[in-house]
Tab-separated table of C-alpha atoms in Angstrom:
chain	number	residue	atom	x	y	z
A	28	UNK	CA	0.000	0.000	0.000
A	29	UNK	CA	1.166	3.505	-0.742
A	30	UNK	CA	1.538	5.565	2.383
A	31	UNK	CA	2.819	8.736	0.759
A	32	UNK	CA	0.864	10.196	-2.143
A	33	UNK	CA	2.452	12.733	-4.431
A	34	UNK	CA	0.922	15.024	-7.021
A	35	UNK	CA	1.010	16.043	-9.749
A	36	UNK	CA	2.836	13.304	-11.615
A	37	UNK	CA	4.287	15.932	-13.925
A	38	UNK	CA	4.368	19.703	-13.851
A	39	UNK	CA	5.525	22.311	-16.327
A	40	UNK	CA	5.987	25.931	-15.296
A	41	UNK	CA	7.601	28.957	-16.902
A	42	UNK	CA	10.929	30.264	-15.741
A	43	UNK	CA	10.459	32.707	-12.868
A	44	UNK	CA	7.163	31.214	-11.679
A	45	UNK	CA	6.654	29.325	-8.437
A	46	UNK	CA	6.357	25.580	-8.807
A	47	UNK	CA	4.239	23.805	-6.199
A	48	UNK	CA	4.574	20.088	-5.551
A	49	UNK	CA	2.238	18.318	-3.160
A	50	UNK	CA	2.323	15.290	-0.882
A	51	UNK	CA	-0.005	13.707	1.631
A	52	UNK	CA	0.429	10.855	4.064
A	53	UNK	CA	-1.679	8.548	6.179
A	54	UNK	CA	0.512	7.374	9.030
A	55	UNK	CA	0.186	9.803	11.928
A	56	UNK	CA	3.437	8.517	13.441
A	57	UNK	CA	5.487	10.003	10.588
A	58	UNK	CA	7.658	12.764	11.972
A	59	UNK	CA	10.270	13.511	9.342
A	60	UNK	CA	9.514	14.728	5.831
A	61	UNK	CA	12.346	15.176	3.342
A	62	UNK	CA	12.294	16.107	-0.307
A	63	UNK	CA	14.829	14.539	-2.656
A	64	UNK	CA	15.556	15.603	-6.193
A	65	UNK	CA	16.973	13.557	-9.019
A	66	UNK	CA	18.429	14.952	-12.217
A	67	UNK	CA	18.383	12.794	-15.361
A	68	UNK	CA	20.992	10.067	-15.207
A	69	UNK	CA	21.887	10.827	-11.609
A	70	UNK	CA	20.944	9.416	-8.236
A	71	UNK	CA	18.526	11.034	-5.765
A	72	UNK	CA	19.918	13.605	-3.364
A	73	UNK	CA	18.433	15.355	-0.362
A	74	UNK	CA	17.107	18.831	-1.132
A	75	UNK	CA	15.370	19.958	2.049
A	76	UNK	CA	13.592	18.375	5.012
A	77	UNK	CA	11.176	19.350	7.788
A	78	UNK	CA	10.147	17.993	11.157
A	79	UNK	CA	6.614	18.796	12.415
A	80	UNK	CA	7.797	21.012	15.239
A	81	UNK	CA	7.625	23.653	12.543
A	82	UNK	CA	5.105	24.235	9.760
A	83	UNK	CA	7.578	25.910	7.423
A	84	UNK	CA	11.161	25.349	6.385
A	85	UNK	CA	13.043	27.581	3.990
A	86	UNK	CA	16.320	27.128	2.175
A	87	UNK	CA	16.896	29.768	-0.424
A	88	UNK	CA	14.275	29.426	-3.138
A	89	UNK	CA	12.955	26.169	-1.697
A	90	UNK	CA	10.266	26.129	0.998
A	91	UNK	CA	8.377	23.279	2.612
A	92	UNK	CA	4.926	24.030	3.995
A	93	UNK	CA	3.600	21.467	6.454
A	94	UNK	CA	0.009	20.959	7.628
A	95	UNK	CA	-0.127	18.366	10.391
A	96	UNK	CA	-3.905	18.462	10.788
A	97	UNK	CA	-4.505	17.664	7.146
A	98	UNK	CA	-1.437	15.401	6.861
A	99	UNK	CA	-0.149	17.322	3.889
A	100	UNK	CA	3.119	18.968	2.967
A	101	UNK	CA	4.264	20.773	-0.126
A	102	UNK	CA	7.434	22.018	-1.768
A	103	UNK	CA	7.415	25.499	-3.249
A	104	UNK	CA	10.193	26.428	-5.645
A	105	UNK	CA	10.234	30.188	-6.068
A	106	UNK	CA	11.666	31.948	-9.122
A	107	UNK	CA	12.060	28.590	-10.808
A	108	UNK	CA	14.992	28.122	-13.159
A	109	UNK	CA	15.560	25.697	-16.052
A	110	UNK	CA	18.244	24.069	-13.905
A	111	UNK	CA	15.540	23.082	-11.422
A	112	UNK	CA	14.121	20.669	-13.991
A	113	UNK	CA	14.287	17.277	-12.318
A	114	UNK	CA	12.191	14.623	-10.660
A	115	UNK	CA	11.248	15.467	-7.084
A	116	UNK	CA	10.367	12.845	-4.501
A	117	UNK	CA	8.727	13.520	-1.189
A	118	UNK	CA	9.208	11.010	1.595
A	119	UNK	CA	8.264	10.370	5.184
A	120	UNK	CA	9.517	8.331	8.084
A	121	UNK	CA	8.759	7.507	11.682
A	122	UNK	CA	11.653	7.136	14.048
A	123	UNK	CA	12.402	3.500	14.750
A	124	UNK	CA	15.243	2.590	17.048
A	125	UNK	CA	17.987	0.873	15.128
A	126	UNK	CA	17.071	1.931	11.650
A	127	UNK	CA	15.128	4.639	10.028
A	128	UNK	CA	13.486	3.878	6.754
A	129	UNK	CA	11.898	6.287	4.326
A	130	UNK	CA	8.699	5.789	2.395
A	131	UNK	CA	8.872	7.665	-0.889
A	132	UNK	CA	6.149	9.112	-3.048
A	133	UNK	CA	6.108	8.194	-6.723
A	134	UNK	CA	7.700	11.455	-7.804
A	135	UNK	CA	6.839	14.600	-9.723
A	136	UNK	CA	8.663	15.310	-12.960
A	137	UNK	CA	9.188	19.061	-13.031
A	138	UNK	CA	10.000	20.885	-16.247
A	139	UNK	CA	10.878	24.564	-16.187
A	140	UNK	CA	10.323	26.206	-19.552
A	141	UNK	CA	12.662	29.123	-20.372
B	28	UNK	CA	32.079	13.943	1.182
B	29	UNK	CA	29.744	10.979	1.520
B	30	UNK	CA	30.722	8.114	-0.715
B	31	UNK	CA	28.569	5.210	-1.806
B	32	UNK	CA	29.721	3.079	-4.702
B	33	UNK	CA	27.945	0.285	-6.522
B	34	UNK	CA	29.098	-2.501	-8.800
B	35	UNK	CA	28.469	-3.408	-11.453
B	36	UNK	CA	27.034	-0.253	-12.989
B	37	UNK	CA	25.352	-2.213	-15.734
B	38	UNK	CA	24.413	-5.875	-15.844
B	39	UNK	CA	22.711	-8.149	-18.336
B	40	UNK	CA	21.503	-11.429	-16.865
B	41	UNK	CA	19.545	-14.389	-18.112
B	42	UNK	CA	16.279	-15.580	-16.648
B	43	UNK	CA	16.951	-18.062	-13.877
B	44	UNK	CA	20.488	-16.921	-13.326
B	45	UNK	CA	21.958	-15.601	-10.105
B	46	UNK	CA	22.785	-11.911	-9.823
B	47	UNK	CA	24.682	-10.184	-7.060
B	48	UNK	CA	24.718	-6.403	-6.768
B	49	UNK	CA	27.316	-4.924	-4.469
B	50	UNK	CA	27.422	-1.713	-2.513
B	51	UNK	CA	30.231	-0.139	-0.534
B	52	UNK	CA	30.101	2.952	1.660
B	53	UNK	CA	32.913	4.878	3.298
B	54	UNK	CA	30.625	7.065	5.439
B	55	UNK	CA	30.782	4.764	8.460
B	56	UNK	CA	26.978	4.777	8.464
B	57	UNK	CA	25.148	2.058	10.316
B	58	UNK	CA	22.111	2.010	8.023
B	59	UNK	CA	22.150	0.805	4.443
B	60	UNK	CA	19.310	0.384	2.000
B	61	UNK	CA	18.503	-1.184	-1.356
B	62	UNK	CA	15.847	0.434	-3.566
B	63	UNK	CA	14.627	-0.204	-7.048
B	64	UNK	CA	13.377	2.560	-9.285
B	65	UNK	CA	10.846	1.998	-12.019
B	66	UNK	CA	8.901	4.532	-14.035
B	67	UNK	CA	5.633	5.273	-12.313
B	68	UNK	CA	6.653	3.639	-9.057
B	69	UNK	CA	9.270	5.939	-7.640
B	70	UNK	CA	11.745	4.438	-5.186
B	71	UNK	CA	10.692	1.227	-3.519
B	72	UNK	CA	12.559	-0.270	-0.582
B	73	UNK	CA	13.660	-3.873	-1.034
B	74	UNK	CA	15.874	-4.608	1.977
B	75	UNK	CA	17.700	-2.579	4.557
B	76	UNK	CA	20.191	-3.096	7.338
B	77	UNK	CA	21.056	-1.324	10.549
B	78	UNK	CA	24.467	-2.856	11.017
B	79	UNK	CA	26.829	-5.656	10.126
B	80	UNK	CA	25.077	-9.001	10.223
B	81	UNK	CA	21.564	-7.572	10.099
B	82	UNK	CA	19.083	-7.464	7.248
B	83	UNK	CA	15.462	-6.403	7.287
B	84	UNK	CA	12.713	-6.780	4.703
B	85	UNK	CA	11.462	-3.642	3.054
B	86	UNK	CA	8.272	-3.188	1.087
B	87	UNK	CA	9.045	-5.483	-1.862
B	88	UNK	CA	11.451	-8.206	-0.656
B	89	UNK	CA	10.068	-11.131	-2.646
B	90	UNK	CA	12.658	-12.596	-5.003
B	91	UNK	CA	15.545	-10.793	-3.307
B	92	UNK	CA	17.977	-11.587	-0.535
B	93	UNK	CA	20.414	-9.257	1.173
B	94	UNK	CA	23.701	-9.676	2.963
B	95	UNK	CA	25.591	-7.256	5.228
B	96	UNK	CA	28.927	-8.857	6.020
B	97	UNK	CA	30.532	-5.661	7.277
B	98	UNK	CA	29.813	-2.045	8.120
B	99	UNK	CA	30.950	-1.011	4.634
B	100	UNK	CA	29.352	-3.621	2.400
B	101	UNK	CA	25.762	-4.494	1.599
B	102	UNK	CA	24.812	-6.872	-1.215
B	103	UNK	CA	21.547	-7.594	-2.971
B	104	UNK	CA	21.142	-11.099	-4.337
B	105	UNK	CA	18.718	-12.302	-6.962
B	106	UNK	CA	18.913	-16.097	-6.729
B	107	UNK	CA	16.677	-16.735	-9.731
B	108	UNK	CA	16.459	-13.594	-11.802
B	109	UNK	CA	13.249	-12.860	-13.698
B	110	UNK	CA	12.484	-10.262	-16.398
B	111	UNK	CA	10.252	-8.425	-13.891
B	112	UNK	CA	13.390	-7.616	-11.945
B	113	UNK	CA	14.721	-5.512	-14.794
B	114	UNK	CA	15.158	-2.137	-13.157
B	115	UNK	CA	17.574	0.443	-11.811
B	116	UNK	CA	18.809	-0.441	-8.348
B	117	UNK	CA	20.080	2.129	-5.885
B	118	UNK	CA	21.991	1.523	-2.704
B	119	UNK	CA	22.003	4.175	0.020
B	120	UNK	CA	23.552	4.696	3.411
B	121	UNK	CA	22.363	6.796	6.328
B	122	UNK	CA	23.177	7.576	9.914
B	123	UNK	CA	21.716	5.916	12.973
B	124	UNK	CA	19.265	7.187	15.518
B	125	UNK	CA	17.091	9.601	13.707
B	126	UNK	CA	16.117	10.586	10.305
B	127	UNK	CA	19.457	11.427	8.811
B	128	UNK	CA	20.164	12.141	5.193
B	129	UNK	CA	20.380	9.095	2.984
B	130	UNK	CA	23.259	9.157	0.524
B	131	UNK	CA	22.644	7.269	-2.680
B	132	UNK	CA	25.063	5.409	-4.877
B	133	UNK	CA	25.152	5.933	-8.644
B	134	UNK	CA	22.807	3.032	-9.380
B	135	UNK	CA	22.997	-0.262	-11.244
B	136	UNK	CA	21.024	-0.866	-14.416
B	137	UNK	CA	19.939	-4.495	-14.539
B	138	UNK	CA	18.422	-6.087	-17.608
B	139	UNK	CA	17.123	-9.628	-17.245
B	140	UNK	CA	16.526	-11.338	-20.573
């Protein structure tokens, strides 16, 4: 069963616009929510992450908004650039002593049109 | 700089054959993971380990075995490869005791004919 749902599957925005990628989850024990990005031909890499002690996390042009009540979180990419074109994966995990495992969404393919 | 390497980078196998994918990390991380990536499915966890000698089943373990003989090495074994196991396989390592960053290797492209 899929515990992390991601939408849209693909998204095209113009350069300079804000791209918004969405995720939702079901497991209320999840307490860590990272976003990974993956450029064509490369491996995934951590972009930004949030823990629910906060409802917002910013890192430059990238912002995570977190809504615990609705079990939703989103990634906003401001002033998007063609170099941001990639596949973005949201993920979630619950702390488990000994190992922490991530559950990934299916990904959003983001294309930034110049 | 975190370093996770995988071998081979590309592999062609025959149905019914045995395939071993290897992963090595120099991060001194306790946790290691094997994922497969397929279009439309994202990253799916096959097996993971929280230290030498341990292996745990992930979400899609059927048809796969794992081995963690040391802190640095984690292998994924397909005893009887099938065409449905054609995929890109990623190994990752991560720290213990919290939700640390996972560092991914470059991936292995496996084609089972």
